[in-house]
Amino acid sequence: MRVLALSMLLWSTVALAQVNGRERRIGQFYHSRWTVKDGAPGQVSALAQTPDGFLWLASAAALYSFDGVHFRRFEPPDGQPFSSIQTLYVAPDGALWIGFMHGSVARLKDGQVTRHGEAQGLPLSQVVSFATDARGDVWASTSLRGVYRLNGSQWERIAEPWGLPAAEQRGRAMFVDRDGALWLALADKVYYLEPHGRAFRDTGIAVKWASRLAQAPDGILWVADPTGPVRPVGLPGGRPYPGAGSLEVQSAGLLFDREGSLWVTSLGDGVRRIAHPEHWGERRIARLDEAGDPFTEKDGLSSDYTWPILEDREGNLWVGTSGGLDRFRHSTLVLAEFPRGSHDFAIAVGDDGALWAGTTNRPLMRLRDRTVDTFDIGAPVLAAYRARDGQVWLSAESGLWRIQDDRPLRVADLPAPPPAYIHAMTKDAQGTLWASLVGGGLFQLREGRWTSLEARSELRPRERIMAATTDAQGRVWLGQTQEVLRVEGEDVRRYGRADGLELGVVTSLSAGQRLWVGGQFGLASFDGLRFHTLAVEDDEPLRGVSAIIELPDGSLWVHAVSGILHLRAEELARVLATPDSAALRCERFDFLDGLPARPTLLRPLPTAVRGTDGRLWFATSNGVVWIDPTRIFRNPLPPPVAIHAVRVDGQWLAPGPGALTLREQATNIEIDYTALSLSIPERVKFRYRLEGVDTAWQDVGGRREAYYSHLPPGNYRFQVLATNNDGVWNETGATLEFILPPAFFQTWWFRALCGAVIVVALWLVYLLRLRQVRARLRRLLEERHHERERIARELHDTLLQGVHGLVLRFQAAAEMVPEGHPARAAMEKSLERADQVLVEGRDRVMDLRTAMVGPGELSTAFTRLGEELRHGKPTAFHVVVEGTPTALDPLVHDEVFRIGREALVNAFQHADAGRIEVELTYDFTHLRLRVRDDGRGIEAALLHAGGKPGHWGLSGMRERAMKLGARLDLRGRENAGTEVELRVPSATVYEDSPKGAWHRLRRFMGGLR
């Protein structure tokens, strides 16, 4: 028992810490408060809500906005701070009008402030009230100088022409009723202006100090008076109210909520709420009368000195006090009015909507119609159960009890001595009561006698039975650790892990349209063969299920550690039809909805029951709440979304109407946003994305900041969406466009310049490389030229000279032979042949030592060569020159000519062509030589083989081209002619000169033309 009590105390402590002591309510309204330690102003003198959803609070020294989470002080953009604010008023156009204690007013719209003072016709007098008439004109009431109306940009005083006294009057409250008529309270009278009227009428209603006027749903006008009392004073049409009922409190604020209840703030007595003021009649409610449904500091109010009161767009009631800000919001959960401090409730429903409750520290209690009756049965009630036949059974250490004639009746002793007690009970179809005792086993009660089931081994529990129920077929179900037992007559069936049951300790059973099982690790359903564990879509996992209620419509209510979960019938049908489908969508109620604590998981169980009037009761460790499932307050309004500010590298920037331009090289960007759902802002959730950066929406829960770092320069669009406490999304949300300008080194022109520099650098490297290649090629050519000259010298100095000497000696020998001798004739013929060889040798030496020069000689050389080769042949021959002939390097010139000569010789000797053409092209990038004919062509095999075996013409051409770094292409087909094309790079072929670059440019421009 000590361990049990300690466990219960621990659960209670955790639950109280969650609620923070704020569990007092007014009816079905749940209370919360904000004080200075929460960031709220110390004293709230005025309240208003603008159409964007922000709540505005005025204190003596400043104006604040509130989004449900953060209080932000408003600093006027003109640098002149607000002070001594008396009243706030939101006009139909959405502008916030601010009245100051020392005169003048200000209009706040879209972040811009327009001030009105003496220059605009207002007196230096306290502004106490604003109103907008049926024509859309704004009115202001001042404490010493009467009433003023805004006419264009100037204020005019309203006096005799409008039916008001000429003398200066003390202005008080103004109010426009639902018919559009304007009610005006002056020092001691109330005046009435019909819609679109031009003159006030004295209503004959006398007042003292009318601080506020309000209209009830039945049309009656009420007045709040700081000197007291609060009372009805007028009827529609400006007629006096004939009754004399009143609430005897000094008040500065009153309001009728959307349900018609009257809320009254008082100067020292907290808040009063009257649920049905239309039934008040002539009744006078005294200052401390509980009939006024009071709520004071003792109940958690921030201060008993209360002033303004406001109902927001979602139906929440806001009260400003001298100690802070208080909120009353509709709560689906209603706290049962059991005595405070009661612990560990064992509950069972009685008739007529009553609830029987036993606790560990209170006598047995019955709650009916908000009245609690107690019954002393000598010991705490530790278990309660209502059978299908309507009988209520109670278990205590003093025995087993039953409710009869609305009173407890002792039935029998327990079948085991203390400290044993009943933990779970159920009644089968034969009327037998089954009871599981802690430390005592399983028993049946029939006709007043207990029978132990220990003899039946198949029923002997392996662990303590924590839950029991009976289904519609009369079968008894018993839950224990890891197992569920089904008892049907003499048949007993055990279900465990092999049957899909994996919930740990079974703590709850419910047998309705199907069997539901709750345990340590969740919820499961039984389809007749197997158990299926169900998952839910929730911020917290489903754990510690202490009660399950299935309603006739098929919906399910589950009481668990995370709160009270509502599972709709259609959701259950969807998931049960496909057990492997997604998790169940659920509606959760927890401490934010006023749940006072968590359920007890040891005893008493179950912790939830359904009353005979349809209400659902849920017991926690230190309180009981009820829910009417037909009257659940839900918030249908999507929350307005706003973006507060942007912080760039620690500096805050306010977003404007257009795109926000950030500074260059911004590294860290923080975007602060909010959603204006004031009912339960802790449940507001967000998703956002930055177009171009986020590929999908980012779900961030309740976080109200977005962070980005190291964004590249560009134009960005940030969008944020939000959902209210009931999951209604604002699909439009708020957007912020901002520009991150590039630094100079991130601009396109800088990148283009860098690219140009890189291109120029690469070009210079290319030119340098070409120069190196050209120099190397020149060296090779020069070495070759020198080698040719050496060979020519050697041939001339050795071979030719030696042959010439031999010829002379042979000539001398021939002359020694007589003329006419046959030997001399032979010798003379040999000498003639030797002379020819010498001539040919000298020509070859001349060829080695001589190079053709001159810019025009290449085409001329080919012309001369072609004419020599075509001598005596009908072949047509042409030389074509394209571009401007340019001086060529002599060595390269010679190699090109030799390649072309070999091609021409082959064409004239082997092609049998009718036309042979040489084309020379002087281009910017290269020199191109083409030799083509229309002859019989060349076989493809010879092209690939490099010519006929034993012939070296084609091979020699390729070798020469390779040494030049040129490209040689041979193309031809049989009977389709042959073409030889040589391409020599300009850096190799063109002769270098100081003006070489200029000439190259000219050649390039010529190539473009």
XYZ file of C-alpha atoms in Angstrom, residues 22 29-34 55 66 68 263 295 301 312 316-319 325-330 592 677-682:
31
model
C -4.628 26.864 -13.095
C -14.443 28.302 -19.703
C -10.861 27.475 -18.869
C -8.597 30.134 -17.374
C -5.002 31.126 -18.170
C -3.012 34.182 -17.180
C 0.108 36.136 -18.099
C -4.252 41.397 -29.670
C 0.396 39.819 -28.460
C -0.579 34.262 -27.937
C -19.200 39.142 -18.198
C -13.624 34.400 -10.356
C -6.881 35.553 -11.551
C -11.688 37.822 -29.722
C -11.890 33.701 -26.138
C -12.516 36.233 -23.353
C -9.578 38.509 -22.424
C -9.449 40.537 -19.231
C -3.587 39.627 -18.692
C -6.112 36.803 -18.232
C -7.858 34.592 -20.775
C -11.028 32.518 -20.470
C -11.572 30.109 -23.339
C -14.155 27.475 -24.114
C -3.853 22.391 -22.483
C -4.663 31.606 -33.117
C -5.085 32.692 -29.520
C -7.159 29.785 -28.169
C -4.358 27.248 -27.693
C -1.259 28.762 -29.338
C 0.821 25.860 -28.006
